[in-house]
Short mmCIF file of C-alpha atoms in Angstrom, two decimals:
data_model
loop_
_atom_site.label_atom_id
_atom_site.label_comp_id
_atom_site.label_asym_id
_atom_site.label_seq_id
_atom_site.Cartn_x
_atom_site.Cartn_y
_atom_site.Cartn_z
CA MET A 1 11.15 35.79 12.47
CA GLU A 2 8.43 36.26 9.87
CA ILE A 3 6.05 33.35 9.52
CA PHE A 4 5.59 33.88 5.78
CA ASP A 5 7.80 35.62 3.25
CA VAL A 6 5.36 37.87 1.38
CA GLN A 7 8.04 38.84 -1.14
CA HIS A 8 7.76 35.35 -2.62
CA PRO A 9 4.06 34.38 -2.69
CA LEU A 10 4.82 31.13 -4.55
CA ILE A 11 6.76 29.94 -1.51
CA LEU A 12 3.61 30.37 0.54
CA VAL A 13 1.46 28.67 -2.13
CA PHE A 14 3.64 25.62 -2.59
CA GLY A 15 4.41 25.42 1.11
CA ILE A 16 0.70 25.25 1.94
CA LEU A 17 0.07 22.81 -0.90
CA GLY A 18 2.97 20.72 0.39
CA ASN A 19 1.41 20.71 3.85
CA ILE A 20 -1.98 19.66 2.47
CA VAL A 21 -0.64 16.86 0.28
CA SER A 22 1.79 15.65 2.95
CA THR A 23 -1.12 15.49 5.38
CA GLY A 24 -2.74 13.18 2.86
CA VAL A 25 0.45 11.10 2.83
CA TYR A 26 0.38 10.72 6.60
CA PHE A 27 -3.31 9.82 6.70
CA ALA A 28 -3.30 7.57 3.60
CA PRO A 29 -2.41 4.43 5.64
CA MET A 30 -5.28 5.08 8.07
CA PRO A 31 -7.67 2.54 6.41
CA THR A 32 -4.93 -0.06 6.81
CA PHE A 33 -4.62 0.61 10.52
CA VAL A 34 -8.40 0.71 10.96
CA GLU A 35 -8.41 -2.74 9.37
CA ILE A 36 -5.63 -3.86 11.73
CA TRP A 37 -7.55 -2.51 14.71
CA LYS A 38 -10.77 -4.28 13.70
CA ALA A 39 -9.07 -7.59 12.93
CA LYS A 40 -6.78 -7.35 16.01
CA SER A 41 -3.97 -8.47 13.69
CA THR A 42 -1.31 -6.81 11.53
CA LYS A 43 -2.30 -9.22 8.71
CA GLY A 44 1.14 -9.44 7.12
CA PHE A 45 1.85 -5.70 6.92
CA GLU A 46 5.38 -4.46 7.64
CA SER A 47 6.22 -1.84 10.28
CA LEU A 48 9.52 -0.64 8.77
CA PRO A 49 8.06 2.08 6.46
CA TYR A 50 6.21 3.68 9.38
CA VAL A 51 9.18 3.56 11.77
CA VAL A 52 11.44 5.12 9.13
CA SER A 53 8.79 7.78 8.41
CA LEU A 54 8.62 8.62 12.13
CA PHE A 55 12.40 8.97 12.30
CA SER A 56 12.41 11.15 9.18
CA ALA A 57 9.65 13.46 10.48
CA LEU A 58 11.45 13.94 13.82
CA LEU A 59 14.75 14.70 12.09
CA TRP A 60 13.15 17.19 9.69
CA LEU A 61 11.41 18.81 12.65
CA TYR A 62 14.78 19.31 14.37
CA TYR A 63 16.25 20.70 11.13
CA ALA A 64 13.37 23.15 10.69
CA LEU A 65 13.56 24.34 14.30
CA MET A 66 17.28 25.18 14.21
CA LYS A 67 17.56 26.45 10.63
CA GLU A 68 17.48 30.21 10.17
CA GLY A 69 14.86 31.75 7.93
CA ASN A 70 11.29 30.96 7.07
CA THR A 71 10.73 27.33 8.18
CA PHE A 72 7.26 27.59 9.71
CA LEU A 73 5.64 25.38 7.05
CA LEU A 74 8.33 22.74 7.52
CA ILE A 75 7.74 22.79 11.27
CA THR A 76 3.96 22.36 11.03
CA ILE A 77 3.94 19.41 8.67
CA ASN A 78 6.74 17.51 10.41
CA ALA A 79 5.19 18.04 13.84
CA LEU A 80 1.96 16.54 12.50
CA GLY A 81 3.87 13.74 10.78
CA SER A 82 5.73 12.82 13.96
CA LEU A 83 2.46 12.53 15.88
CA VAL A 84 0.61 10.49 13.23
CA GLU A 85 3.48 8.08 12.56
CA ALA A 86 3.96 7.53 16.30
CA VAL A 87 0.29 6.51 16.59
CA TYR A 88 0.68 4.08 13.67
CA VAL A 89 3.74 2.45 15.23
CA ILE A 90 1.98 2.09 18.59
CA ILE A 91 -1.06 0.44 16.97
CA PHE A 92 1.23 -1.91 15.05
CA ILE A 93 3.09 -2.95 18.20
CA ILE A 94 -0.17 -3.61 20.07
CA TYR A 95 -1.60 -5.99 17.46
CA ALA A 96 1.59 -7.54 16.02
CA THR A 97 2.60 -11.13 16.66
CA SER A 98 5.20 -11.77 19.35
CA HIS A 99 8.04 -12.02 16.83
CA ALA A 100 6.95 -8.94 14.84
CA LYS A 101 6.44 -6.98 18.07
CA LYS A 102 10.00 -7.67 19.26
CA HIS A 103 11.42 -6.87 15.84
CA THR A 104 9.51 -3.57 15.64
CA CYS A 105 10.51 -2.54 19.17
CA LYS A 106 14.17 -3.12 18.32
CA ILE A 107 13.87 -0.94 15.22
CA VAL A 108 12.05 1.82 17.13
CA ILE A 109 14.62 1.83 19.96
CA GLY A 110 17.48 1.88 17.47
CA THR A 111 16.10 4.73 15.36
CA MET A 112 15.12 6.85 18.37
CA ALA A 113 18.56 6.37 19.89
CA LEU A 114 20.12 7.46 16.59
CA TRP A 115 17.86 10.53 16.50
CA VAL A 116 18.95 11.54 20.02
CA VAL A 117 22.62 11.06 19.11
CA ILE A 118 22.23 13.24 16.01
CA CYS A 119 20.40 16.00 17.87
CA VAL A 120 22.70 16.08 20.90
CA GLY A 121 25.88 15.55 18.89
CA SER A 122 25.13 18.26 16.32
CA PHE A 123 24.06 20.70 19.04
CA MET A 124 27.23 20.21 21.04
CA LEU A 125 29.79 19.85 18.25
CA LEU A 126 28.50 22.15 15.51
CA GLU A 127 27.27 25.73 15.30
CA GLY A 128 25.03 27.89 13.13
CA ALA A 129 24.90 27.26 9.40
CA LYS A 130 27.33 24.33 9.59
CA ARG A 131 25.03 22.49 11.99
CA ALA A 132 22.02 23.08 9.75
CA LEU A 133 23.98 21.90 6.70
CA VAL A 134 25.08 18.63 8.32
CA VAL A 135 21.65 17.83 9.75
CA GLY A 136 20.00 18.87 6.49
CA TRP A 137 22.01 16.36 4.44
CA LEU A 138 21.31 13.70 7.03
CA CYS A 139 17.64 14.50 6.44
CA VAL A 140 18.23 14.03 2.70
CA GLY A 141 19.60 10.54 3.28
CA VAL A 142 16.77 9.56 5.59
CA SER A 143 14.14 10.98 3.23
CA ILE A 144 15.50 8.89 0.38
CA CYS A 145 15.19 5.87 2.67
CA VAL A 146 11.57 6.84 3.36
CA PHE A 147 10.82 6.99 -0.35
CA ALA A 148 12.69 3.72 -0.87
CA ALA A 149 11.08 1.91 2.09
CA PRO A 150 8.00 0.88 0.04
CA LEU A 151 10.40 -0.92 -2.32
CA THR A 152 10.18 -3.86 0.11
CA ILE A 153 6.46 -3.90 -0.63
CA LEU A 154 7.17 -3.61 -4.36
CA CYS A 155 9.32 -6.75 -4.16
CA GLU A 156 6.40 -8.51 -2.52
CA VAL A 157 4.06 -7.25 -5.25
CA VAL A 158 6.35 -8.59 -7.99
CA LYS A 159 6.83 -11.88 -6.14
CA THR A 160 3.14 -12.53 -5.44
CA LYS A 161 1.80 -10.63 -8.49
CA SER A 162 -0.73 -9.07 -6.12
CA VAL A 163 -1.25 -5.45 -5.00
CA GLN A 164 -2.96 -6.46 -1.76
CA PHE A 165 -0.28 -4.97 0.48
CA MET A 166 0.43 -1.91 -1.66
CA PRO A 167 -1.98 0.95 -0.93
CA PHE A 168 -2.30 3.06 -4.08
CA PRO A 169 -3.39 6.30 -2.29
CA LEU A 170 -0.09 6.32 -0.36
CA SER A 171 1.99 6.06 -3.55
CA CYS A 172 -0.11 8.75 -5.21
CA PHE A 173 0.18 11.19 -2.30
CA LEU A 174 3.93 10.54 -1.99
CA THR A 175 4.42 11.47 -5.64
CA LEU A 176 2.32 14.65 -5.35
CA SER A 177 4.08 15.57 -2.12
CA ALA A 178 7.46 15.16 -3.80
CA ILE A 179 6.40 17.56 -6.56
CA MET A 180 5.17 20.23 -4.13
CA TRP A 181 8.22 20.11 -1.87
CA PHE A 182 10.59 20.02 -4.84
CA VAL A 183 9.16 23.34 -6.07
CA TYR A 184 9.20 24.72 -2.52
CA GLY A 185 12.87 23.75 -2.14
CA MET A 186 13.75 25.37 -5.47
CA LEU A 187 12.00 28.61 -4.51
CA THR A 188 13.68 28.74 -1.09
CA LEU A 189 17.05 27.68 -2.55
CA ASP A 190 17.18 24.80 -0.06
CA LEU A 191 18.95 21.83 -1.66
CA CYS A 192 18.20 19.67 1.37
CA VAL A 193 14.51 19.94 0.52
CA THR A 194 14.94 19.79 -3.26
CA VAL A 195 17.21 16.74 -3.74
CA PRO A 196 15.26 14.01 -1.91
CA ASN A 197 12.03 14.98 -3.61
CA ILE A 198 13.53 14.35 -7.04
CA VAL A 199 14.18 10.78 -5.92
CA GLY A 200 10.74 10.66 -4.32
CA PHE A 201 9.03 11.63 -7.56
CA VAL A 202 10.86 8.96 -9.59
CA LEU A 203 10.18 6.19 -7.05
CA GLY A 204 6.56 7.29 -6.68
CA MET A 205 6.01 7.01 -10.43
CA ILE A 206 7.55 3.52 -10.41
CA GLN A 207 5.26 2.43 -7.56
CA MET A 208 2.11 3.68 -9.31
CA ALA A 209 3.14 2.09 -12.62
CA LEU A 210 3.70 -1.30 -10.96
CA TYR A 211 0.44 -1.01 -9.08
CA GLN A 212 -1.49 -0.35 -12.28
CA TYR A 213 0.32 -3.14 -14.15
CA TYR A 214 -0.36 -5.87 -11.59
CA LYS A 215 -3.88 -4.64 -10.94
CA GLU A 216 -4.69 -5.04 -14.63
CA ARG A 217 -3.07 -8.48 -14.66
CA SER A 218 -5.19 -9.48 -11.67
CA LYS A 219 -8.34 -8.35 -13.50
CA VAL A 220 -7.42 -10.38 -16.59
CA ALA A 221 -6.61 -13.46 -14.49
CA SER A 222 -9.90 -13.16 -12.58
CA TYR A 223 -11.83 -12.81 -15.84
CA ILE A 224 -10.16 -15.91 -17.34
CA ILE A 225 -10.84 -17.98 -14.22
CA HIS A 226 -14.46 -16.84 -14.18
CA ALA A 227 -14.93 -17.59 -17.89
CA VAL A 228 -13.35 -21.05 -17.58
CA SER A 229 -15.50 -21.80 -14.55
CA GLU A 230 -18.71 -20.85 -16.39
CA HIS A 231 -17.68 -22.91 -19.43
CA THR A 232 -17.04 -25.95 -17.23
CA VAL A 233 -20.45 -25.63 -15.59
CA ASN A 234 -22.14 -25.43 -19.00
CA ILE A 235 -20.39 -28.62 -20.14
CA LYS A 236 -21.54 -30.45 -17.03
CA LEU A 237 -25.12 -29.32 -17.47
CA SER A 238 -25.21 -30.34 -21.13
CA ASN A 239 -23.54 -33.73 -20.58
CA SER A 240 -26.65 -35.66 -19.50
CA GLU A 241 -27.67 -39.16 -20.52
CA VAL A 242 -31.07 -40.89 -20.81
CA TYR A 243 -31.23 -44.44 -19.55
CA PRO A 244 -34.41 -46.48 -20.42
CA MET A 245 -36.00 -48.34 -17.50
CA ASP A 246 -38.18 -51.37 -18.30
CA SER A 247 -41.69 -51.28 -16.86
CA GLY A 248 -42.05 -55.02 -17.27
CA GLY A 249 -39.87 -58.08 -17.75
CA ARG A 250 -38.38 -59.16 -21.05
CA GLU A 251 -40.70 -62.14 -21.32
CA ASP A 252 -43.80 -59.92 -21.00
CA GLN A 253 -42.51 -57.68 -23.77
CA GLU A 254 -41.91 -60.63 -26.11
CA HIS A 255 -45.37 -62.01 -25.31
CA ASN A 256 -47.00 -58.67 -26.07
CA ASN A 257 -45.01 -58.32 -29.27
CA ASP A 258 -46.15 -61.76 -30.47
CA ASN A 259 -49.79 -61.07 -29.66
CA ALA A 260 -49.92 -57.63 -31.20
CA GLY A 261 -47.84 -58.45 -34.22
CA VAL A 262 -46.11 -55.15 -33.85
CA GLU A 263 -43.15 -53.98 -31.80
CA VAL A 264 -44.29 -52.16 -28.69
CA VAL A 265 -41.76 -50.73 -26.31
CA ASN A 266 -43.23 -49.85 -22.94
CA LEU A 267 -40.45 -47.78 -21.43
CA LYS A 268 -40.24 -44.90 -18.95
CA PRO A 269 -37.24 -42.56 -19.29
CA HIS A 270 -35.07 -41.80 -16.21
CA VAL A 271 -32.66 -38.89 -16.54
CA LEU A 272 -29.33 -39.04 -14.68
CA MET A 273 -27.09 -35.94 -14.49
CA SER A 274 -23.52 -36.80 -15.16
CA SER A 275 -21.11 -35.72 -12.45
CA SER A 276 -18.21 -35.37 -14.83
#
């Protein structure tokens, strides 16, 4: 089997570009997991997108290994993806709360059991091109789920009007990756690669648009709060009153006024800052 098909150089170009961008996709969540590791807490992040990504990478790896033809670039990126996503899931399980840990373990066990059933079942019951076709369309379904998995985060973004739990680099790399693999699938005439990346591109654009929208809203809200806060402080500083304090009694003042024939006020000012 030839590693690269030199008769179609664009396949090589977009395959390599797909590998590079997809590597960015897999490593985009790394700052999040570094933060989790430092804080010793998952800090409200969800494990589902990473478990589904692990399942998808393993299934695509199986598809690439059994499919005839030039699949070397599919093998390399999905082998890397399986390793990276497995590390993410392990880190999440280590630092998750007791409830989140049990929930994640159940999902991992369920998805890995399903992967084994698919691999063993397709190997025993199907042959050749038919096996690749069935597994390939299963990969399509799972890939769409991978692209749709961040929708749970999008719901949280809309609900809280905050992009705290939505990493923009991941959405950006997912969109670029979808473009690269879409072209690769078109050039190799592989519908199983082409179809899910159309969906991935659309969902990626939606994610980035929402991120930008709520980020701008957050900036405006922060500016308004800051401006109102400064205005309030200025009002407090300017709202001061001067209260005269007598240096002597009233009788002394009247006596002095009578003697001098003129009104003399012997006062010392005392400034009090208003607290309201």
